[in-house]
Short mmCIF file of C-alpha atoms and ligand atoms in Angstrom, two decimals:
data_model
loop_
_atom_site.label_atom_id
_atom_site.label_comp_id
_atom_site.label_asym_id
_atom_site.label_seq_id
_atom_site.Cartn_x
_atom_site.Cartn_y
_atom_site.Cartn_z
CA MET A 26 -15.42 169.01 -203.21
CA SER A 27 -17.29 167.30 -200.44
CA PRO A 28 -19.35 164.38 -201.78
CA SER A 29 -22.44 165.52 -199.88
CA GLY A 30 -22.55 169.20 -199.00
CA THR A 31 -24.23 170.21 -195.77
CA SER A 32 -25.81 173.48 -194.61
CA VAL A 33 -23.68 175.84 -192.52
CA ILE A 34 -24.29 179.22 -190.89
CA VAL A 35 -21.14 181.23 -190.24
CA VAL A 36 -21.65 183.94 -187.60
CA GLY A 37 -19.21 186.83 -188.14
CA GLY A 38 -17.65 188.11 -191.36
CA GLY A 39 -14.21 189.22 -190.21
CA ILE A 40 -11.23 187.51 -191.81
CA VAL A 41 -11.79 184.25 -189.91
CA GLY A 42 -15.54 184.00 -190.64
CA LEU A 43 -15.06 184.96 -194.30
CA ALA A 44 -12.23 182.46 -194.71
CA CYS A 45 -14.43 179.72 -193.23
CA ALA A 46 -17.44 180.70 -195.35
CA TRP A 47 -15.44 180.90 -198.59
CA PHE A 48 -13.59 177.64 -198.01
CA LEU A 49 -16.75 175.71 -197.06
CA GLN A 50 -18.59 177.11 -200.08
CA CYS A 51 -15.66 176.04 -202.31
CA ARG A 52 -15.96 172.53 -200.87
CA GLY A 53 -19.60 172.17 -201.90
CA HIS A 54 -21.42 173.16 -198.71
CA THR A 55 -24.30 175.63 -198.64
CA VAL A 56 -23.18 178.57 -196.56
CA LEU A 57 -24.96 181.57 -195.06
CA LEU A 58 -22.74 184.27 -193.56
CA LEU A 59 -24.24 186.61 -190.95
CA ASP A 60 -22.60 189.91 -190.02
CA PRO A 61 -24.33 193.23 -189.34
CA ALA A 62 -21.15 195.05 -190.41
CA ARG A 63 -20.86 193.44 -193.85
CA ALA A 64 -22.98 196.18 -195.41
CA ALA A 65 -20.90 198.94 -193.83
CA ALA A 66 -17.68 197.12 -194.69
CA ALA A 67 -18.33 197.26 -198.43
CA ALA A 68 -15.34 199.56 -198.91
CA ASP A 69 -13.27 197.22 -196.76
CA ALA A 70 -10.74 199.88 -195.89
CA PRO A 71 -9.68 201.01 -192.44
CA GLY A 72 -10.53 204.60 -191.57
CA GLU A 73 -10.77 206.95 -188.63
CA GLY A 74 -13.68 206.90 -186.26
CA PRO A 75 -15.22 204.26 -184.06
CA VAL A 76 -13.41 201.18 -182.88
CA ARG A 77 -13.42 198.59 -185.67
CA SER A 78 -13.25 194.83 -185.81
CA GLY A 79 -9.71 193.49 -185.78
CA SER A 80 -9.91 192.46 -189.41
CA LEU A 81 -10.62 195.98 -190.64
CA ALA A 82 -7.81 197.41 -188.52
CA ALA A 83 -5.04 194.84 -189.02
CA LEU A 84 -1.74 195.57 -190.73
CA GLY A 85 -1.67 192.14 -192.36
CA VAL A 86 1.86 191.15 -191.36
CA LEU A 87 2.20 187.37 -191.57
CA MET A 88 4.91 186.03 -189.26
CA ALA A 89 4.95 182.27 -189.62
CA ASP A 90 8.56 181.13 -190.20
CA SER A 91 9.83 183.80 -187.78
CA PHE A 92 7.51 182.62 -184.96
CA HIS A 93 9.56 182.06 -181.79
CA ARG A 94 8.82 178.30 -181.63
CA GLU A 95 9.22 175.47 -184.12
CA ARG A 96 6.90 172.77 -182.83
CA GLY A 97 3.45 172.44 -181.28
CA ARG A 98 -0.05 173.50 -182.30
CA ALA A 99 0.68 177.22 -182.77
CA TRP A 100 3.64 176.44 -185.02
CA ASP A 101 1.69 173.86 -187.06
CA LEU A 102 -1.20 176.31 -187.60
CA ARG A 103 1.22 179.02 -188.77
CA GLN A 104 2.98 176.73 -191.23
CA ARG A 105 -0.32 175.40 -192.58
CA SER A 106 -1.66 178.94 -192.98
CA LEU A 107 1.38 180.16 -194.87
CA GLU A 108 0.96 177.29 -197.36
CA LEU A 109 -2.78 177.84 -197.64
CA TRP A 110 -2.51 181.62 -198.16
CA ALA A 111 -0.15 180.94 -201.10
CA GLU A 112 -2.65 178.43 -202.59
CA TRP A 113 -5.68 180.60 -201.90
CA ARG A 114 -4.08 183.71 -203.39
CA GLN A 115 -3.26 181.78 -206.54
CA GLU A 116 -6.80 180.42 -206.82
CA LEU A 117 -8.40 183.80 -206.10
CA ALA A 118 -6.13 185.57 -208.62
CA ARG A 119 -7.05 182.96 -211.26
CA ARG A 120 -10.69 183.83 -210.66
CA GLY A 121 -10.10 187.58 -210.97
CA HIS A 122 -9.66 188.51 -207.29
CA PRO A 123 -5.93 189.04 -206.68
CA ILE A 124 -4.67 189.76 -203.15
CA PRO A 125 -1.32 191.58 -203.30
CA TYR A 126 1.39 190.00 -201.12
CA ARG A 127 4.68 191.67 -200.33
CA SER A 128 7.13 189.06 -199.13
CA GLY A 129 9.82 189.63 -196.54
CA VAL A 130 9.88 190.56 -192.86
CA LEU A 131 13.01 192.03 -191.25
CA LEU A 132 13.19 191.58 -187.47
CA LEU A 133 15.57 193.99 -185.75
CA ALA A 134 17.44 193.67 -182.47
CA ALA A 135 17.51 196.87 -180.44
CA ASP A 136 19.62 195.49 -177.57
CA GLY A 137 22.07 192.72 -176.75
CA ASP A 138 19.41 190.30 -175.43
CA GLU A 139 17.36 190.65 -178.59
CA GLU A 140 20.49 190.20 -180.68
CA GLU A 141 21.22 186.87 -178.97
CA ARG A 142 17.59 185.76 -179.28
CA LEU A 143 17.46 186.59 -183.00
CA ALA A 144 20.73 184.78 -183.68
CA ALA A 145 19.46 181.64 -181.90
CA LEU A 146 16.07 181.85 -183.64
CA GLY A 147 17.72 182.15 -187.06
CA ALA A 148 20.02 179.18 -186.39
CA ARG A 149 17.12 176.95 -185.26
CA LYS A 150 15.01 177.84 -188.28
CA ARG A 151 17.87 177.38 -190.75
CA ALA A 152 18.40 173.90 -189.26
CA LEU A 153 14.84 173.16 -190.47
CA GLY A 154 15.72 174.43 -193.94
CA LEU A 155 13.75 177.69 -193.61
CA PRO A 156 15.06 180.84 -195.36
CA LEU A 157 15.93 183.03 -192.36
CA GLU A 158 19.01 185.08 -193.05
CA PRO A 159 21.10 187.02 -190.51
CA TRP A 160 21.75 190.66 -191.48
CA ASP A 161 24.72 192.32 -189.80
CA ARG A 162 24.88 195.92 -188.69
CA ARG A 163 26.80 197.04 -191.77
CA ARG A 164 24.12 195.67 -194.06
CA LEU A 165 21.38 197.32 -191.99
CA GLU A 166 23.20 200.66 -192.14
CA GLN A 167 23.02 200.57 -195.94
CA LEU A 168 19.22 200.55 -195.93
CA GLU A 169 17.42 203.72 -196.89
CA PRO A 170 15.70 205.46 -195.32
CA GLY A 171 17.62 204.82 -192.11
CA LEU A 172 16.22 202.34 -189.59
CA PRO A 173 15.19 203.26 -186.05
CA GLN A 174 18.21 203.22 -183.73
CA PRO A 175 19.66 201.23 -182.17
CA SER A 176 19.40 198.43 -184.72
CA LEU A 177 22.25 196.11 -183.75
CA ALA A 178 21.40 193.14 -185.95
CA GLY A 179 18.63 191.80 -188.11
CA LEU A 180 17.00 188.56 -189.16
CA HIS A 181 15.31 188.50 -192.56
CA SER A 182 12.51 186.01 -193.19
CA GLY A 183 11.91 185.58 -196.90
CA ARG A 184 8.59 183.72 -196.90
CA ASP A 185 6.89 185.82 -194.22
CA GLY A 186 5.40 189.06 -195.50
CA GLN A 187 2.38 191.33 -195.61
CA LEU A 188 -0.97 191.07 -197.32
CA ASP A 189 -3.53 193.81 -197.32
CA PRO A 190 -6.40 192.66 -195.08
CA GLY A 191 -8.88 194.91 -196.93
CA SER A 192 -8.06 193.24 -200.26
CA ALA A 193 -8.24 189.80 -198.65
CA LEU A 194 -11.71 190.47 -197.17
CA ALA A 195 -12.95 191.90 -200.47
CA ALA A 196 -11.55 189.00 -202.54
CA LEU A 197 -13.02 186.28 -200.30
CA ALA A 198 -16.42 188.01 -200.20
CA ALA A 199 -16.60 188.64 -203.96
CA ASP A 200 -15.45 185.16 -204.97
CA GLY A 201 -17.64 183.57 -202.29
CA ARG A 202 -20.71 185.34 -203.69
CA GLN A 203 -19.84 184.17 -207.21
CA ARG A 204 -19.76 180.61 -205.88
CA GLY A 205 -23.18 180.96 -204.25
CA LEU A 206 -22.31 182.15 -200.73
CA THR A 207 -25.23 184.04 -199.18
CA VAL A 208 -24.38 187.06 -197.02
CA ARG A 209 -26.91 188.73 -194.72
CA ALA A 210 -26.20 191.97 -192.85
CA GLU A 211 -27.77 190.66 -189.61
CA ALA A 212 -26.50 190.02 -186.09
CA ALA A 213 -27.01 186.66 -184.39
CA VAL A 214 -28.53 187.07 -180.92
CA ALA A 215 -29.12 183.46 -179.75
CA LEU A 216 -28.39 179.83 -180.64
CA ARG A 217 -30.84 176.97 -180.09
CA ARG A 218 -30.82 173.30 -180.94
CA ASP A 219 -33.24 172.53 -183.74
CA GLY A 220 -33.86 168.87 -184.50
CA GLY A 221 -30.51 167.45 -185.60
CA GLY A 222 -29.13 170.93 -186.30
CA TRP A 223 -29.20 174.53 -185.05
CA ARG A 224 -31.39 177.62 -185.14
CA VAL A 225 -29.82 181.07 -185.03
CA ASP A 226 -32.09 183.91 -183.86
CA LEU A 227 -31.47 187.25 -185.56
CA ALA A 228 -31.46 190.77 -184.10
CA GLY A 229 -34.01 191.93 -186.67
CA GLY A 230 -36.46 189.12 -185.68
CA GLY A 231 -36.70 185.85 -187.54
CA ALA A 232 -34.25 182.97 -187.52
CA GLU A 233 -32.04 180.88 -189.78
CA ARG A 234 -31.52 177.10 -189.56
CA ALA A 235 -28.65 174.84 -190.58
CA ALA A 236 -27.00 171.52 -189.74
CA TRP A 237 -23.85 173.32 -188.54
CA VAL A 238 -23.03 176.70 -187.00
CA VAL A 239 -19.55 178.23 -186.99
CA LEU A 240 -18.97 181.07 -184.51
CA ALA A 241 -16.40 183.61 -185.72
CA ALA A 242 -17.88 186.80 -184.27
CA GLY A 243 -14.85 188.18 -182.43
CA THR A 244 -15.49 188.82 -178.73
CA ALA A 245 -19.25 188.27 -179.33
CA SER A 246 -18.65 184.53 -179.91
CA GLY A 247 -17.96 184.11 -176.19
CA THR A 248 -21.17 185.93 -175.24
CA LEU A 249 -23.28 183.83 -177.64
CA LEU A 250 -21.78 180.58 -176.34
CA LYS A 251 -22.22 181.52 -172.71
CA ALA A 252 -25.89 182.40 -173.29
CA ALA A 253 -26.49 179.11 -175.18
CA ALA A 254 -24.87 177.09 -172.35
CA GLU A 255 -27.11 178.85 -169.81
CA VAL A 256 -30.36 177.95 -171.61
CA GLY A 257 -29.23 174.32 -171.69
CA ALA A 258 -28.67 173.85 -175.43
CA GLY A 259 -26.23 171.06 -174.57
CA VAL A 260 -23.34 173.48 -174.97
CA ASP A 261 -20.14 172.88 -173.00
CA SER A 262 -19.92 175.60 -170.37
CA GLY A 263 -16.43 176.65 -171.40
CA PRO A 264 -14.82 178.93 -170.30
CA TRP A 265 -15.33 180.78 -173.59
CA GLU A 266 -14.60 184.32 -172.48
CA LEU A 267 -12.87 186.47 -175.11
CA GLU A 268 -11.51 189.86 -173.97
CA PRO A 269 -10.84 192.80 -176.27
CA VAL A 270 -7.29 194.13 -176.68
CA LEU A 271 -7.32 197.42 -178.57
CA GLY A 272 -4.74 198.32 -181.20
CA GLN A 273 -4.10 201.75 -182.72
CA ALA A 274 -2.30 202.24 -186.03
CA LEU A 275 -1.27 205.06 -188.37
CA GLU A 276 -0.80 205.69 -192.06
CA LEU A 277 2.01 208.16 -192.74
CA GLU A 278 2.93 210.06 -195.87
CA LEU A 279 6.64 210.54 -196.53
CA ASP A 280 8.28 213.37 -198.45
CA ALA A 281 9.62 210.98 -201.05
CA PRO A 282 9.00 207.31 -201.98
CA LEU A 283 10.87 204.83 -199.79
CA PRO A 284 14.11 204.31 -201.71
CA GLY A 285 15.38 200.77 -201.95
CA PRO A 286 12.81 199.76 -200.80
CA TRP A 287 13.28 197.92 -197.51
CA PRO A 288 13.25 194.13 -197.85
CA GLY A 289 9.68 193.92 -196.56
CA ALA A 290 7.97 194.94 -193.34
CA VAL A 291 10.32 195.93 -190.52
CA VAL A 292 9.73 194.97 -186.87
CA TRP A 293 11.50 197.12 -184.28
CA ARG A 294 10.80 196.67 -180.54
CA GLY A 295 7.50 195.00 -181.44
CA VAL A 296 6.33 197.87 -183.71
CA ASN A 297 5.64 197.09 -187.36
CA LEU A 298 6.80 199.58 -190.01
CA VAL A 299 5.03 198.46 -193.16
CA PRO A 300 5.96 200.09 -196.50
CA ARG A 301 3.00 200.45 -198.86
CA PRO A 302 4.65 200.68 -202.30
CA ASP A 303 1.17 200.37 -203.82
CA LEU A 304 -0.14 203.60 -202.25
CA GLU A 305 0.54 207.16 -203.46
CA GLY A 306 3.63 206.30 -205.50
CA GLY A 307 5.30 204.44 -202.64
CA ARG A 308 5.19 207.38 -200.20
CA ARG A 309 2.91 205.71 -197.65
CA LEU A 310 3.92 203.68 -194.60
CA TRP A 311 1.77 201.91 -191.99
CA LEU A 312 2.91 202.07 -188.39
CA GLY A 313 1.39 199.91 -185.64
CA ALA A 314 0.12 198.69 -183.44
CA THR A 315 -0.43 199.47 -179.76
CA LEU A 316 -1.51 196.71 -177.34
CA GLU A 317 -4.13 198.12 -174.95
CA PRO A 318 -6.33 195.82 -172.86
CA GLY A 319 -9.97 196.97 -173.10
CA ARG A 320 -11.90 199.09 -175.56
CA ARG A 321 -10.64 202.61 -174.84
CA ALA A 322 -7.79 204.10 -176.91
CA ASP A 323 -5.09 205.87 -174.92
CA PRO A 324 -3.71 209.01 -176.69
CA ASP A 325 -0.38 208.61 -174.84
CA GLN A 326 0.13 205.16 -176.36
CA LEU A 327 -0.56 206.58 -179.81
CA ARG A 328 2.00 209.35 -179.20
CA GLU A 329 4.54 206.76 -178.05
CA LEU A 330 3.90 204.71 -181.21
CA ARG A 331 4.14 207.78 -183.47
CA GLY A 332 7.58 208.70 -182.11
CA LEU A 333 8.79 205.11 -181.57
CA GLY A 334 9.33 206.00 -177.91
CA GLY A 335 11.79 208.75 -178.89
CA ALA A 336 13.71 206.61 -181.42
CA ALA A 337 11.94 207.73 -184.62
CA PRO A 338 14.49 208.75 -187.26
CA GLU A 339 14.15 212.29 -188.62
CA TRP A 340 12.46 211.26 -191.87
CA LEU A 341 9.80 209.39 -189.87
CA GLU A 342 9.23 212.29 -187.48
CA GLU A 343 8.72 214.59 -190.44
CA ALA A 344 6.20 212.30 -192.13
CA ARG A 345 2.59 213.48 -192.12
CA VAL A 346 -0.14 211.40 -190.46
CA VAL A 347 -2.82 210.93 -193.11
CA ARG A 348 -4.98 208.35 -191.34
CA ARG A 349 -5.30 206.75 -187.95
CA TRP A 350 -7.51 203.90 -186.87
CA GLN A 351 -8.07 201.38 -184.14
CA GLY A 352 -9.49 197.89 -183.79
CA LEU A 353 -10.08 195.12 -181.30
CA ARG A 354 -8.25 191.83 -181.08
CA PRO A 355 -10.23 188.97 -179.48
CA ARG A 356 -8.03 187.32 -176.80
CA PRO A 357 -9.04 184.12 -174.96
CA VAL A 358 -8.99 184.60 -171.19
CA GLY A 359 -6.53 182.21 -169.55
CA ARG A 360 -6.17 180.00 -172.62
CA PRO A 361 -3.75 179.99 -175.54
CA ALA A 362 -4.90 181.61 -178.80
CA PRO A 363 -6.71 180.64 -180.96
CA LEU A 364 -9.75 178.65 -179.76
CA LEU A 365 -10.69 176.00 -182.31
CA GLU A 366 -13.31 173.95 -180.50
CA GLN A 367 -16.59 172.08 -180.83
CA PRO A 368 -18.62 173.20 -177.77
CA ALA A 369 -21.61 171.04 -178.85
CA PRO A 370 -22.22 168.60 -181.71
CA GLY A 371 -22.64 170.66 -184.88
CA LEU A 372 -21.49 173.90 -183.20
CA LEU A 373 -17.94 175.12 -183.84
CA LEU A 374 -15.93 177.99 -182.42
CA ALA A 375 -13.17 179.51 -184.58
CA GLY A 376 -12.14 182.49 -182.47
CA GLY A 377 -9.77 184.16 -180.08
CA HIS A 378 -7.03 184.64 -182.69
CA TYR A 379 -5.72 187.65 -180.77
CA ARG A 380 -2.71 189.09 -182.69
CA ASN A 381 -2.57 186.68 -185.63
CA GLY A 382 -6.01 186.33 -187.13
CA ILE A 383 -5.00 187.46 -190.61
CA LEU A 384 -2.21 184.89 -190.66
CA LEU A 385 -4.23 182.07 -189.07
CA ALA A 386 -7.54 182.45 -190.96
CA PRO A 387 -6.85 179.78 -193.63
CA ALA A 388 -5.66 177.09 -191.19
CA SER A 389 -8.69 177.83 -189.00
CA ALA A 390 -11.01 177.39 -191.99
CA ALA A 391 -9.29 174.11 -192.87
CA TRP A 392 -9.82 172.90 -189.27
CA VAL A 393 -13.53 173.85 -189.48
CA ALA A 394 -13.97 172.01 -192.80
CA GLY A 395 -12.23 168.96 -191.32
CA GLN A 396 -14.65 168.88 -188.38
CA ILE A 397 -17.71 169.22 -190.60
CA GLU A 398 -16.58 166.64 -193.13
CA SER A 399 -15.47 164.02 -190.61
CA LEU A 400 -18.60 164.22 -188.43
CA PRO A 401 -21.65 164.77 -190.62
CA THR A 402 -24.76 165.60 -188.57
CA GLY A 403 -28.38 166.52 -189.17
CA THR A 404 -29.79 167.84 -192.40
C1 FAD B 525 -4.35 197.33 -185.02
C2 FAD B 525 -4.32 195.85 -185.27
C3 FAD B 525 -3.28 195.31 -186.03
C4 FAD B 525 -3.25 193.93 -186.30
N1 FAD B 525 -2.26 193.45 -187.11
C5 FAD B 525 -2.25 192.13 -187.44
C6 FAD B 525 -1.28 191.62 -188.32
O1 FAD B 525 -0.40 192.37 -188.79
N2 FAD B 525 -1.32 190.29 -188.65
C7 FAD B 525 -2.29 189.45 -188.17
O2 FAD B 525 -2.29 188.26 -188.51
N3 FAD B 525 -3.23 189.92 -187.31
C8 FAD B 525 -3.23 191.23 -186.93
N4 FAD B 525 -4.17 191.71 -186.07
C9 FAD B 525 -5.08 190.75 -185.42
C10 FAD B 525 -6.24 190.40 -186.31
O3 FAD B 525 -6.80 191.58 -186.80
C11 FAD B 525 -7.29 189.60 -185.52
O4 FAD B 525 -6.71 188.45 -184.98
C12 FAD B 525 -8.40 189.17 -186.48
O5 FAD B 525 -8.97 190.30 -187.06
C13 FAD B 525 -9.47 188.34 -185.82
O6 FAD B 525 -10.43 188.10 -186.81
P1 FAD B 525 -11.89 187.57 -186.52
O7 FAD B 525 -12.53 187.37 -187.83
O8 FAD B 525 -11.82 186.43 -185.57
O9 FAD B 525 -12.59 188.72 -185.68
P2 FAD B 525 -13.04 190.18 -186.06
O10 FAD B 525 -12.13 190.81 -187.04
O11 FAD B 525 -13.24 190.87 -184.75
O12 FAD B 525 -14.44 189.99 -186.79
C14 FAD B 525 -15.60 189.63 -186.11
C15 FAD B 525 -16.80 189.99 -186.97
O13 FAD B 525 -17.96 189.48 -186.31
C16 FAD B 525 -19.01 190.41 -186.45
N5 FAD B 525 -19.97 190.20 -185.37
C17 FAD B 525 -19.87 190.60 -184.07
N6 FAD B 525 -20.97 190.22 -183.39
C18 FAD B 525 -21.77 189.56 -184.26
C19 FAD B 525 -23.04 188.91 -184.13
N7 FAD B 525 -23.71 188.88 -182.97
N8 FAD B 525 -23.58 188.33 -185.23
C20 FAD B 525 -22.91 188.34 -186.43
N9 FAD B 525 -21.70 188.94 -186.59
C21 FAD B 525 -21.15 189.54 -185.52
C22 FAD B 525 -18.31 191.76 -186.42
O14 FAD B 525 -19.12 192.75 -187.08
C23 FAD B 525 -17.01 191.48 -187.15
O15 FAD B 525 -17.10 191.78 -188.53
C24 FAD B 525 -4.25 193.08 -185.77
C25 FAD B 525 -5.28 193.62 -185.00
C26 FAD B 525 -5.32 194.99 -184.76
C27 FAD B 525 -6.46 195.54 -183.95
#
């Protein structure tokens, strides 16, 4: 608990905004979360139809230990997040809001270069004491149903895994509300300085005020910051541009439950095959995701994904598509993801998480809380 809670407005209720709002509320701050989609997102499940926020479209694969580096900011954030997700899940389950987590990610090598890279990655991570285990071809061949081919070698990461983003959003929102978090289904349209704090103008008219504002509104965070810098609110001029990168994904129904099952989510040539043992007696599998700059979904890319570029095993080809959806990932232009910045005193940006927002949400929230608690301002 913070000794003296402050007032905070969080703009955006995707996984990053909700994680920030929940964590700040837990630490004794008074938090208002603004998101016009929160009302529509009550079911918190991906579906067909219009392009969705990244958080409602994500597959929830958390790749922290198996990240290709082992030092630097991106590595530190991943390690911190993996620890925090474990703590947060425990705390949320204790309070009646469990988030299922299926541990294990199996990375596959489809060619000789990948095989060498995976072997080197595994050796470096094992030197740090991390549980990354090499799987040889014989072991991979024993898995059922059969893996996409070629699968020359594998690297299994025991602590990485998959959590359902819909359950995570629902758990954070429900527990946050029980702790006093206020949620308004409103869009922020402008930011202004207001005494020692900030005023946020709302699309429906009216405004909200707080000592701190946290921007976690996907690509809209960049637009809000740019506009605030232009009206001279003392906001650093950036660059804050966040560009959308669209991802399409599929839910498939298999003839029979995945036997075995696989030792977690499988990654083959960058495509995630995510068993969902919790859905329809274990007969469902998520497949994704495409990487398409912009906001328009390309049917050819979806076809390529569906057939794994011609490498889909028979059982996968025969599976029935029961759902397809798409979402946008916010990617910083010309800067490494994510952007954790303070563009003006009392104004924080937690955005641009691109492909790893589900993984990085807790470490981002911890960074936000650290900024607020080390530099108290205003009211
Ligand atoms: C198909 C797909 C698969 C993915 N798979 C994974 C994965 O396996 N693992 C992983 O870690 N990541 C994955 N990601 C990436 C992840 O989804 C994103 O990094 C993450 O969702 C970013 O979260 P966010 O909260 O910053 O933004 P968003 O999810 O975009 O949320 C932003 C929110 O802000 C709201 N908003 C917008 N404008 C305003 C405004 N003016 N005022 C108030 N609110 C506003 C929106 O309604 C939205 O709810 C995937 C993404 C996609 C598209």
